[in-house]
PDB file of C-alpha atoms in Angstrom:
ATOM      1  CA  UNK A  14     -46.955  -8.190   5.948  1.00 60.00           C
ATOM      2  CA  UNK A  15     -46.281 -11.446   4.171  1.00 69.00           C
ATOM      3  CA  UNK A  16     -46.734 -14.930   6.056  1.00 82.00           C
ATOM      4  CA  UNK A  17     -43.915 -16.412   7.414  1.00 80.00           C
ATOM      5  CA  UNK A  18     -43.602 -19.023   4.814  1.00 83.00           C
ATOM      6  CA  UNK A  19     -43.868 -16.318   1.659  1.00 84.00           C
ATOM      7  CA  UNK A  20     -41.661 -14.179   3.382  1.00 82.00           C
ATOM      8  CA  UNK A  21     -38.980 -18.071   3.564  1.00 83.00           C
ATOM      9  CA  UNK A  22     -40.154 -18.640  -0.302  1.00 83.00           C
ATOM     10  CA  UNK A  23     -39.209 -15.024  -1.232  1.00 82.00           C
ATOM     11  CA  UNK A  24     -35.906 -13.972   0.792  1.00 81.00           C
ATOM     12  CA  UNK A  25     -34.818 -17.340   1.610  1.00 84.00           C
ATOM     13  CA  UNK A  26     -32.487 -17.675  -1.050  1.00 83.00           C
ATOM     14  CA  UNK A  27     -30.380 -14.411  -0.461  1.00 82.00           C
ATOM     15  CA  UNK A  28     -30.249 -15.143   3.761  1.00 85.00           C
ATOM     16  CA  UNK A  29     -29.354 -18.911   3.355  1.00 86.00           C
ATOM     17  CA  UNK A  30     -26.246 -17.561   1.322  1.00 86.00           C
ATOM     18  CA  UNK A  31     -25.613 -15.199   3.556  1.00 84.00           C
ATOM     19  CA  UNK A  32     -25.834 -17.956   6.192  1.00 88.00           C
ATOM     20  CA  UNK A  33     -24.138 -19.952   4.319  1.00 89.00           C
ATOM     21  CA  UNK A  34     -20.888 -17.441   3.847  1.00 89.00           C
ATOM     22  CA  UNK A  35     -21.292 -16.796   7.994  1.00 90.00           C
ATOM     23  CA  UNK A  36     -20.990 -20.267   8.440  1.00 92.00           C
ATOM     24  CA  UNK A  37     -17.802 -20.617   6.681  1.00 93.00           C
ATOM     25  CA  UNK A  38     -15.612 -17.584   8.658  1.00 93.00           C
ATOM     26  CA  UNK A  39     -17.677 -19.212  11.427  1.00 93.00           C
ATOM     27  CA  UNK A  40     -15.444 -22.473  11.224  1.00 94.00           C
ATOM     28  CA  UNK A  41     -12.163 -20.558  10.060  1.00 92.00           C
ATOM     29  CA  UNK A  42     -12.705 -18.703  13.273  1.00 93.00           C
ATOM     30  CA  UNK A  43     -12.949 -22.276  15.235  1.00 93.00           C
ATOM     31  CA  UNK A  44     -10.430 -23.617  13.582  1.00 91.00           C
ATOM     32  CA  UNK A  45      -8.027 -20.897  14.010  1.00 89.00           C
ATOM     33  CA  UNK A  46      -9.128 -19.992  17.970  1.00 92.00           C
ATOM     34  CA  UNK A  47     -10.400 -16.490  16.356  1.00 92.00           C
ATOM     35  CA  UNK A  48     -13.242 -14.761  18.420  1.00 93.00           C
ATOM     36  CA  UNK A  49     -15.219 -12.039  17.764  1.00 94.00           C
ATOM     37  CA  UNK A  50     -17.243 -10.040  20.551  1.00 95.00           C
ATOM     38  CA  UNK A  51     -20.110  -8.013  20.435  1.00 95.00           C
ATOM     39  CA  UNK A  52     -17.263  -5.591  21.912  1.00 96.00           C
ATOM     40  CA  UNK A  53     -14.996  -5.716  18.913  1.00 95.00           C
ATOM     41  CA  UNK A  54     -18.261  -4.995  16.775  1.00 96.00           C
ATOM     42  CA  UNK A  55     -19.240  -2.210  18.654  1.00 95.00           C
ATOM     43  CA  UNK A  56     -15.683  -0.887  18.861  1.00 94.00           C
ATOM     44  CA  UNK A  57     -15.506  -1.192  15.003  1.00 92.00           C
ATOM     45  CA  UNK A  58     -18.419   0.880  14.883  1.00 94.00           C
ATOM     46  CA  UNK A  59     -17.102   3.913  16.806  1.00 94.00           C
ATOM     47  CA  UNK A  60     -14.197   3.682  15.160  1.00 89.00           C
ATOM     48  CA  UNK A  61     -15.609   3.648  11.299  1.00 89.00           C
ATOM     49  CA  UNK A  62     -17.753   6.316  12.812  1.00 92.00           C
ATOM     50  CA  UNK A  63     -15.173   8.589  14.194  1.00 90.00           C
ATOM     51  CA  UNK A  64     -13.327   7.930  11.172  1.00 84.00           C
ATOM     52  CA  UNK A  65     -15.976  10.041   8.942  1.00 86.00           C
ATOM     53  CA  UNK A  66     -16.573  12.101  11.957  1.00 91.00           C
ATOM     54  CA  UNK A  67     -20.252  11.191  12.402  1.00 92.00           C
ATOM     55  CA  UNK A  68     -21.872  10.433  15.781  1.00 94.00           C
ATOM     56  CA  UNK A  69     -22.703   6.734  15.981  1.00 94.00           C
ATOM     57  CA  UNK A  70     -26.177   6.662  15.598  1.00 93.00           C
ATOM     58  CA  UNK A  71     -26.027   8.859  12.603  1.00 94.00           C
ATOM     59  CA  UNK A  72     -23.813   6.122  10.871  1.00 93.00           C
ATOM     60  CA  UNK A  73     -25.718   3.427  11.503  1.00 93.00           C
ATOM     61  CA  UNK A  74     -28.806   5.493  10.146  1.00 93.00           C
ATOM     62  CA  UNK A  75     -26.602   6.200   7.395  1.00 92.00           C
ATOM     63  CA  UNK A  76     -25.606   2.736   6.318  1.00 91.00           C
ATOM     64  CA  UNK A  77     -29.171   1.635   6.822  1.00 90.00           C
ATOM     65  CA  UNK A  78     -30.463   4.399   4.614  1.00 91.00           C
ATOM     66  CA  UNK A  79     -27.559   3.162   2.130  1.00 89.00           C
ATOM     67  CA  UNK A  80     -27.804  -0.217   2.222  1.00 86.00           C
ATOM     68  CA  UNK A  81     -31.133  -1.225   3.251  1.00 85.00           C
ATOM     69  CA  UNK A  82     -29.616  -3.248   6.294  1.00 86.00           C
ATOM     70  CA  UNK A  83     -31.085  -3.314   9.944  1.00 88.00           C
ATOM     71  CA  UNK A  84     -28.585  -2.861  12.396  1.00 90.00           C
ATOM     72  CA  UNK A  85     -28.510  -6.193  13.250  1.00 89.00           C
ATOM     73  CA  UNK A  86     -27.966  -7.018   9.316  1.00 87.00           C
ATOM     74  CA  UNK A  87     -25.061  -4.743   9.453  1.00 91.00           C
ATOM     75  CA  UNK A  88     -23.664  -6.017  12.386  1.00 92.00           C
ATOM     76  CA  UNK A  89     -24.002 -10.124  11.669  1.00 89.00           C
ATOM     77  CA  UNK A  90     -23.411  -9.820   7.970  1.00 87.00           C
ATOM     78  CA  UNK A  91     -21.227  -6.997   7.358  1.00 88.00           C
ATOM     79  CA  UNK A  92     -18.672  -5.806  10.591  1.00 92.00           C
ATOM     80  CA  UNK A  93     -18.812  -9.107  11.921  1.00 93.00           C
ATOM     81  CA  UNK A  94     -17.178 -11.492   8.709  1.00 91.00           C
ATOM     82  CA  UNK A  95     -15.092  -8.006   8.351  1.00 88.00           C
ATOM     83  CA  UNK A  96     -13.108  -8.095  11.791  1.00 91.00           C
ATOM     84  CA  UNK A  97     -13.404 -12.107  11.458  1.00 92.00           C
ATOM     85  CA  UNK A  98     -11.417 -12.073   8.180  1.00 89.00           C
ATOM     86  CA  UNK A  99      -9.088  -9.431   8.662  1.00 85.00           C
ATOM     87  CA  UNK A 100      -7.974 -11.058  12.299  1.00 87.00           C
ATOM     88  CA  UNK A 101      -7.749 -14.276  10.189  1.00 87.00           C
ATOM     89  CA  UNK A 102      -5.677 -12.566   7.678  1.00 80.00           C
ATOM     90  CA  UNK A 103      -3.346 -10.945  10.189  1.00 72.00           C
ATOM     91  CA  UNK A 104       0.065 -12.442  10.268  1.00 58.00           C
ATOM     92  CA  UNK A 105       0.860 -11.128   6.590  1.00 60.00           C
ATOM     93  CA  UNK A 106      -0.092  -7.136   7.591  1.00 68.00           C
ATOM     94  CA  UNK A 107       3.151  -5.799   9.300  1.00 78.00           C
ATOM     95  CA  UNK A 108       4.249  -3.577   6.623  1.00 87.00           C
ATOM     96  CA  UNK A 109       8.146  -3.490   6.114  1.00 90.00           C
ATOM     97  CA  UNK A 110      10.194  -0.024   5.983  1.00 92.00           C
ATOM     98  CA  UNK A 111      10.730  -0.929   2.635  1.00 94.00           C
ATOM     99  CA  UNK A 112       6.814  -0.727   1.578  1.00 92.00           C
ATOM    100  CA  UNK A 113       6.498   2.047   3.613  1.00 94.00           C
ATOM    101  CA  UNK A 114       9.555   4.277   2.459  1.00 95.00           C
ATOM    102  CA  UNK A 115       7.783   3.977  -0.972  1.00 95.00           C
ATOM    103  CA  UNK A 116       4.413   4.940  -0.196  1.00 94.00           C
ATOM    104  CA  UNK A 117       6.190   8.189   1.496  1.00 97.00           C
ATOM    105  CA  UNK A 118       8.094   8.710  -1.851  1.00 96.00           C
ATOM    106  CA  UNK A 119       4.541   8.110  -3.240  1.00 96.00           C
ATOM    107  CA  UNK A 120       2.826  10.534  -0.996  1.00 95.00           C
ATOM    108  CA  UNK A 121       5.829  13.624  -0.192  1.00 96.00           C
ATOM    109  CA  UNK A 122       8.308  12.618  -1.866  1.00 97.00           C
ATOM    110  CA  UNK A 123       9.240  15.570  -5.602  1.00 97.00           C
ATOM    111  CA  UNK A 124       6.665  15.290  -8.466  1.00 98.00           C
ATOM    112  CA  UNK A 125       6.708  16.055 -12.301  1.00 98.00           C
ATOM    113  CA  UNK A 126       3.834  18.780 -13.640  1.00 98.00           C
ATOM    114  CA  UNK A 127       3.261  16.999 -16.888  1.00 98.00           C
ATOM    115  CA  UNK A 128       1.150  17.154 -19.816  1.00 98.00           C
ATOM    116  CA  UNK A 129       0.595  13.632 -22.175  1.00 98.00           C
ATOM    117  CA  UNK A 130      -0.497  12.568 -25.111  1.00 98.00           C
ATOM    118  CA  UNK A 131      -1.473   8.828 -25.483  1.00 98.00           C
ATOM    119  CA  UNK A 132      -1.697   6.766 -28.831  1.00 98.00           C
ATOM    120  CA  UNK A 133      -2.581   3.555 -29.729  1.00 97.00           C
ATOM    121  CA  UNK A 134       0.791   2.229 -31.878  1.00 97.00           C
ATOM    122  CA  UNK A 135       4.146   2.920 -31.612  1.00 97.00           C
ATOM    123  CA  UNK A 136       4.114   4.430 -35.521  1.00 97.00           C
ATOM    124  CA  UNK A 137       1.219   6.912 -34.661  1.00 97.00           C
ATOM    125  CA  UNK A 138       3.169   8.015 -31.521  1.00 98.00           C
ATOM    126  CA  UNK A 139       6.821   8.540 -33.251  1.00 98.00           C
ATOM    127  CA  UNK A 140       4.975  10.497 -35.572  1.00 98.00           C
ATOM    128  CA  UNK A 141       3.578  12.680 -32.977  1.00 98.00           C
ATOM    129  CA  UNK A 142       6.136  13.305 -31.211  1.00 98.00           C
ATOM    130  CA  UNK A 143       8.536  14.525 -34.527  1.00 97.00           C
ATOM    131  CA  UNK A 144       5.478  17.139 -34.793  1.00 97.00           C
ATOM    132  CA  UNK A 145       5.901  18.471 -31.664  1.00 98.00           C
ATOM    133  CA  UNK A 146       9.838  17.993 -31.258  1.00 97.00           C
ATOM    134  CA  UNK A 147       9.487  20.370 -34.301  1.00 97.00           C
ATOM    135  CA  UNK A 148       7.243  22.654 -32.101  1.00 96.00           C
ATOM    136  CA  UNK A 149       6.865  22.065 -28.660  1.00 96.00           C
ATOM    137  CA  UNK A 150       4.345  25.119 -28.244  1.00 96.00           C
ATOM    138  CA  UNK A 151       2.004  23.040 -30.086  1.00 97.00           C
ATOM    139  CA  UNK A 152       2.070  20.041 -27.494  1.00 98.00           C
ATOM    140  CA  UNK A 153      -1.033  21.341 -25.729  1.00 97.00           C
ATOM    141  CA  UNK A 154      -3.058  21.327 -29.090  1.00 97.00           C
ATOM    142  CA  UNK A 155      -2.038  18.604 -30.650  1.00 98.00           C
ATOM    143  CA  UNK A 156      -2.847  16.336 -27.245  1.00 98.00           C
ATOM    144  CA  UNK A 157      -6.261  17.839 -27.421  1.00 97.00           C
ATOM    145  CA  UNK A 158      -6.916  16.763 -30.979  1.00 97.00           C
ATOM    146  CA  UNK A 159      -5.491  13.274 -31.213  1.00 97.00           C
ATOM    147  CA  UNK A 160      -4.762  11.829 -27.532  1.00 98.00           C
ATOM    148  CA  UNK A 161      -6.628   8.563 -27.221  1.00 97.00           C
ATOM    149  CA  UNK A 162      -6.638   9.555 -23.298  1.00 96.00           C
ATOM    150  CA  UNK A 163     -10.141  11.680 -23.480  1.00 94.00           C
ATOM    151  CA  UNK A 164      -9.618  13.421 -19.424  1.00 94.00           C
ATOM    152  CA  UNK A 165      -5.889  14.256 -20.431  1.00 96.00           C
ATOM    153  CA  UNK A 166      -6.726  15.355 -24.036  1.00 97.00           C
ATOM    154  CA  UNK A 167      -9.451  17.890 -22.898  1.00 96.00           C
ATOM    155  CA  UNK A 168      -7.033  19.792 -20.512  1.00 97.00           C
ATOM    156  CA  UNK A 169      -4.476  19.883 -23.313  1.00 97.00           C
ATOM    157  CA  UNK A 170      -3.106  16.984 -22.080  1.00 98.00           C
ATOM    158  CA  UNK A 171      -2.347  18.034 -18.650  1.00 98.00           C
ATOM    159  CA  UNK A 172      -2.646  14.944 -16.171  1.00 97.00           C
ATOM    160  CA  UNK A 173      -2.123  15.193 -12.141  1.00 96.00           C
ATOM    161  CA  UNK A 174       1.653  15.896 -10.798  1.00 97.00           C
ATOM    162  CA  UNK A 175       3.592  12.473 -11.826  1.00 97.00           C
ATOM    163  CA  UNK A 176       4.436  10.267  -8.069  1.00 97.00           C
ATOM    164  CA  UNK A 177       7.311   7.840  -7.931  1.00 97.00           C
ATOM    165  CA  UNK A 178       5.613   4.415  -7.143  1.00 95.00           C
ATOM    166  CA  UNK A 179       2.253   5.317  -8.187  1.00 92.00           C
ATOM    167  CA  UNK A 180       1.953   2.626 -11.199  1.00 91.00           C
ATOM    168  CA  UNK A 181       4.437   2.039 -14.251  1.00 94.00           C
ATOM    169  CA  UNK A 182       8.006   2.561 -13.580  1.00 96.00           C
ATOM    170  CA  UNK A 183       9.067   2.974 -17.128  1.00 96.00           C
ATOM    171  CA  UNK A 184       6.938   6.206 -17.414  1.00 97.00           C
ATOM    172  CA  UNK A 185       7.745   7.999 -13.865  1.00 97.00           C
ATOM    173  CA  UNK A 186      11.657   7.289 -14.110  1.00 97.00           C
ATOM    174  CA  UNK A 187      10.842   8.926 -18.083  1.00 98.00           C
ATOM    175  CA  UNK A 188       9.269  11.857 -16.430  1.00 98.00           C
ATOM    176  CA  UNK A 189      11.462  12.615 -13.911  1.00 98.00           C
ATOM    177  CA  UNK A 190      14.722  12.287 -16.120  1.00 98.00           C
ATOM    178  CA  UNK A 191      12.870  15.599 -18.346  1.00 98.00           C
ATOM    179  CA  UNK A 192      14.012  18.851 -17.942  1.00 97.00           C
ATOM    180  CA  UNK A 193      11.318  21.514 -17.954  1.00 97.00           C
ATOM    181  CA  UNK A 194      10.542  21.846 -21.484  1.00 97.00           C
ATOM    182  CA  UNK A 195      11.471  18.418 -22.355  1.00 97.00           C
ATOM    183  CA  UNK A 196       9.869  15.637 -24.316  1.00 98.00           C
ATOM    184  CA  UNK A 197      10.116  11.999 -23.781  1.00 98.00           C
ATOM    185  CA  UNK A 198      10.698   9.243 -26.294  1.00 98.00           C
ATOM    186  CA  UNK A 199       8.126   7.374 -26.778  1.00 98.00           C
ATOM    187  CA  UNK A 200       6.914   5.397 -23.589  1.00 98.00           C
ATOM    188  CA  UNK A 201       4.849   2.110 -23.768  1.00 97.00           C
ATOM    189  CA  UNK A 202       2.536   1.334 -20.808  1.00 96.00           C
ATOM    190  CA  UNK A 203       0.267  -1.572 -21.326  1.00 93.00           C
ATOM    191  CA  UNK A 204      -1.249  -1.413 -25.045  1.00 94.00           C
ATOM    192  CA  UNK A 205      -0.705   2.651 -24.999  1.00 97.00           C
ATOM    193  CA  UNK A 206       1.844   4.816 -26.364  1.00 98.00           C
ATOM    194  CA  UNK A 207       3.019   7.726 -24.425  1.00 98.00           C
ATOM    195  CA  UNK A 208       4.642  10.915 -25.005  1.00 98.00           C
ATOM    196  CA  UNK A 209       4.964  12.749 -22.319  1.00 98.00           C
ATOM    197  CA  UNK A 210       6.514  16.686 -21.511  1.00 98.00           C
ATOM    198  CA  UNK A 211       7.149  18.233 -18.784  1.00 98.00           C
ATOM    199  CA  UNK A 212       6.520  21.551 -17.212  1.00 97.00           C
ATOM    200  CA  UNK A 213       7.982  21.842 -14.044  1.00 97.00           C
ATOM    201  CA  UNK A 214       9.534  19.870 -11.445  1.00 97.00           C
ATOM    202  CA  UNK A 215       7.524  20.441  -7.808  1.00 97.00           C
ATOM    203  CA  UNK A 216      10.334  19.351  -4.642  1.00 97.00           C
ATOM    204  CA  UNK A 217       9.403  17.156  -2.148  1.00 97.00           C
ATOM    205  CA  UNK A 218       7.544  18.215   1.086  1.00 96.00           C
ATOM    206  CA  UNK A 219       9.408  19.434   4.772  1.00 95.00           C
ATOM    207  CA  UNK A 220       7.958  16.402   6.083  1.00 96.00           C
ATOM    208  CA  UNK A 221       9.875  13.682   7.863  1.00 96.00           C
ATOM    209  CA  UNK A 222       9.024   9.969   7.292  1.00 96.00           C
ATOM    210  CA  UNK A 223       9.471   9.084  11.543  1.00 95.00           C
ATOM    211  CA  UNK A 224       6.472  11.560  11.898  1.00 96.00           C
ATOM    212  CA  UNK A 225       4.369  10.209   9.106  1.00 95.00           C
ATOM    213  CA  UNK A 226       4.984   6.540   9.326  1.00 94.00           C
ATOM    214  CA  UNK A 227       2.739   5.504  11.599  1.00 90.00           C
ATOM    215  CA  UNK A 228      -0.012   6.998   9.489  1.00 89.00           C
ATOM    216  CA  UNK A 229       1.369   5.443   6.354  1.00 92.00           C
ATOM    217  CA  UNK A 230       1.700   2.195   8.602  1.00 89.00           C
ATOM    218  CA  UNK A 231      -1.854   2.150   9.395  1.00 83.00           C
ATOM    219  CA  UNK A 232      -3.293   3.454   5.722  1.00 85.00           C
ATOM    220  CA  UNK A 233      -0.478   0.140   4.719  1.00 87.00           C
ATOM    221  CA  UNK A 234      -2.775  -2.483   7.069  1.00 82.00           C
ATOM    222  CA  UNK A 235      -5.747  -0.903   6.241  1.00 78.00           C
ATOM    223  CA  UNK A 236      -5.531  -1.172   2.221  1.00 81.00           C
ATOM    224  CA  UNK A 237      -3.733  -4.962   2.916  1.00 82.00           C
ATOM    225  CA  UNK A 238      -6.597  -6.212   5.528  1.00 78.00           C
ATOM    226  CA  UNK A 239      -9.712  -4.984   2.714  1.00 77.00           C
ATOM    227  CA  UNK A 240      -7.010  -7.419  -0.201  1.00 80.00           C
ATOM    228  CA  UNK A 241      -6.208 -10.213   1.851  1.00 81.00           C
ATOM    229  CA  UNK A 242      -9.616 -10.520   3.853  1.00 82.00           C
ATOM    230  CA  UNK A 243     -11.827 -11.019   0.083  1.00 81.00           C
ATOM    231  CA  UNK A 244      -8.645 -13.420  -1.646  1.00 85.00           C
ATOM    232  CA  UNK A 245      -8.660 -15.162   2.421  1.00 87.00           C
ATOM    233  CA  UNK A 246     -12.543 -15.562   1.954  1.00 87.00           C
ATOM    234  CA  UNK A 247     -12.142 -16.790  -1.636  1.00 87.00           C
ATOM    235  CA  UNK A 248     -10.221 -19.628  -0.514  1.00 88.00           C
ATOM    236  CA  UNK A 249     -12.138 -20.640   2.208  1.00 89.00           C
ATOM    237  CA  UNK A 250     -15.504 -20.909   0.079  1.00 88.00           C
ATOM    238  CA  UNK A 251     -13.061 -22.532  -2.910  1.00 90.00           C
ATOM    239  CA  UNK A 252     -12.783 -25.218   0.140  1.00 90.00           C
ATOM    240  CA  UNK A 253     -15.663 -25.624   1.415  1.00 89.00           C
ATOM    241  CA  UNK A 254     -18.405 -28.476   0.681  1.00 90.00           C
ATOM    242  CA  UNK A 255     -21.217 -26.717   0.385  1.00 89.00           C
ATOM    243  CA  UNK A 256     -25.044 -28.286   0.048  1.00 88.00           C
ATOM    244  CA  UNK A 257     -27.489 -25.853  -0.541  1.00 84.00           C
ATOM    245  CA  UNK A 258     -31.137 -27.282  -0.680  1.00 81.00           C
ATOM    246  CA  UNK A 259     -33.097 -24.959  -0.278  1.00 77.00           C
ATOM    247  CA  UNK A 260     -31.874 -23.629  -3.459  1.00 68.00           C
ATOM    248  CA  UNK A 261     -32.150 -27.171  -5.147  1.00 65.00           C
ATOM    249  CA  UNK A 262     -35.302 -27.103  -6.130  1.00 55.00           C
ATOM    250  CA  UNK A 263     -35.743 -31.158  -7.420  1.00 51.00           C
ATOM    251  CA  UNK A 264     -34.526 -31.801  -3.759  1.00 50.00           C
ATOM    252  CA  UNK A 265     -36.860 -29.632  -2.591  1.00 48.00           C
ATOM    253  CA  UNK A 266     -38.373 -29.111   1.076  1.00 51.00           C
ATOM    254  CA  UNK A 267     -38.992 -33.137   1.094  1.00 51.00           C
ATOM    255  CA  UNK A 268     -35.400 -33.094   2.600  1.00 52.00           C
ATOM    256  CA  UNK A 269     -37.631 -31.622   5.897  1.00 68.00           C
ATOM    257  CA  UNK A 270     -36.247 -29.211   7.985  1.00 85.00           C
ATOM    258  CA  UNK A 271     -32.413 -29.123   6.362  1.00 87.00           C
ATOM    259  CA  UNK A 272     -31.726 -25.571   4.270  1.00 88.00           C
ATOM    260  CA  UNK A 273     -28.129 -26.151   3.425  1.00 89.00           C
ATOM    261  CA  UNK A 274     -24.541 -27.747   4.897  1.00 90.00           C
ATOM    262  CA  UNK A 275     -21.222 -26.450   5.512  1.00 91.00           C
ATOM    263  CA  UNK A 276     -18.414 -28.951   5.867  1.00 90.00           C
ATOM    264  CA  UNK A 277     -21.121 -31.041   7.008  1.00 88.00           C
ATOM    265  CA  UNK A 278     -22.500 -28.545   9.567  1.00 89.00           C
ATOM    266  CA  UNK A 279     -26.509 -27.912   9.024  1.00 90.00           C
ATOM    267  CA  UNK A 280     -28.619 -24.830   8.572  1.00 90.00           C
ATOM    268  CA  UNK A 281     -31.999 -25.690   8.991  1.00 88.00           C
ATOM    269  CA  UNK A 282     -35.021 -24.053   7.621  1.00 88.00           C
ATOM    270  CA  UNK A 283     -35.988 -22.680  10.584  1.00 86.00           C
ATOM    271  CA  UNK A 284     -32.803 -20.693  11.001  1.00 87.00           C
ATOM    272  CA  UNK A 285     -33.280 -19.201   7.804  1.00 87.00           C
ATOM    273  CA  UNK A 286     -37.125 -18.833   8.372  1.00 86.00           C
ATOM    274  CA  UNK A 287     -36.570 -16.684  11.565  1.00 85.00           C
ATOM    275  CA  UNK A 288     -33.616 -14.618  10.043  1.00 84.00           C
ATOM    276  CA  UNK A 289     -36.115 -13.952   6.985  1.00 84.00           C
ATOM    277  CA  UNK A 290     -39.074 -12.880   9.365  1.00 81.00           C
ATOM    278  CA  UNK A 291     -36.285 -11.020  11.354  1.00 79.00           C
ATOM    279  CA  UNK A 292     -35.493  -8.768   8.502  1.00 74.00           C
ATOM    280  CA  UNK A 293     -38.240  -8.280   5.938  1.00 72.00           C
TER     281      UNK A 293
END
């Protein structure tokens, strides 16, 4: 294999900023009395592996095949900072009924069976929908031929059932004010111009939102942890004063045995020597 010290000159970059990024949920961690066990790792683990209903080992052969990690890789630099950031993003998780009650509405709650057809100014789109106003049998054809929306306009314009709370407001409380057969006015969502006509109205599910709400609660903190832990992590690397030498080359190894530092906290060489020789 390659010497310890080509093995430093060609991976050292990548593990001292992986260092480097432990280092800072490291002190977070301190600073906040946050700590992570070997436990919680290994919990995280079985859980992520019962999650995709995989026996253990065959994850962690899995995510190695994947992405090229050792286990110990995946441990230190990937669960690890994970349960670190999300326990340091925790107070803001607790989902209120309000968020939930919507992302029931989202999930069970009725749905429009709707076909579009999406154009890029308001002129083009009146004009398209006088057309097929004048002949709403057409709709199908005429989404196909001059939708700007290329997955719609290849089905005819046909687009998945239409969910309250699922993105702009203006066009699901459109849809859902259509009769079957109906066709909108002309709805504008971001630069696009919509028109959209609907073919059915589908009722909401038999299920009750006390049974489903610890799901949705979960699915809530889930979705909110993966947000807050990167914009939580972005902030603490936006604070940090961070001195990476063995990346500044004109400083070079002169500066003996010191790789980088952290708020002032070192990483020497032979850290990042042993993690490089660990791994490749």
């Amino acid at each position: 294999g390659l010497s310890r010290q080509a093995c430093l000159a060609r991976y050292g970059s990548l593990v001292v900023g992986a260092l480097i990024n432990k280092v800072i949920i490291e002190q977070a961690c301190e600073l906040h009395d946050i700590a992570v066990t070997t436990a919680d790792v290994d919990n995280e683990i079985n859980e992520m592996s019962r999650r995709f209903n995989v026996p253990r080992d065959k994850w962690i052969a899995l995510i190695q095949r994947e992405r090229g990690v050792t286990e110990k890789q995946y441990r230190e630099d990937i669960v690890w900072p994970m349960i670190a950031l999300r326990r340091l993003a925790k107070g803001s998780l607790e989902p209120t009924d309000e968020q939930l009650k919507k992302q029931f509405q989202n999930q069970y709650g009725p749905t429009v069976k709707a076909r579009i057809i999406v154009l890029r100014t308001q002129k083009d789109a009146e004009e398209t929908r006088t057309d097929v106003l004048h002949a709403p049998d057409s709709f199908g054809l005429v989404a196909r031929e001059k939708s700007v929306d290329v997955g719609s306009a290849s089905v005819g314009g046909w687009v998945q059932p239409i969910r309250h709370f699922s993105g702009s407001p203006e066009f699901e409380s459109a849809a859902f004010a259509l009769s079957v057969g109906g066709i909108s006015e002309v709805v504008k969502v971001a630069d696009q111009f919509i028109i959209i006509k609907c073919e059915g109205h589908l009722p909401a599910s038999e299920v009750k939102f006390s049974d489903v709400r610890p799901r949705l609660a979960e699915v809530f903190r889930e979705k909110q942890s993966r947000v807050l832990s990167s914009k939580i992590f972005g902030e603490l690397q936006a604070k940090a004063t961070i001195e990476n030498t063995l990346n500044n080359t004109e400083k070079g190894p002169s500066s003996s045995n010191l790789a980088a530092r952290v708020n002032g906290r070192p990483i020497t060489i032979g850290e990042v020597r042993a993690v490089c020789v660990e791994r490749y």
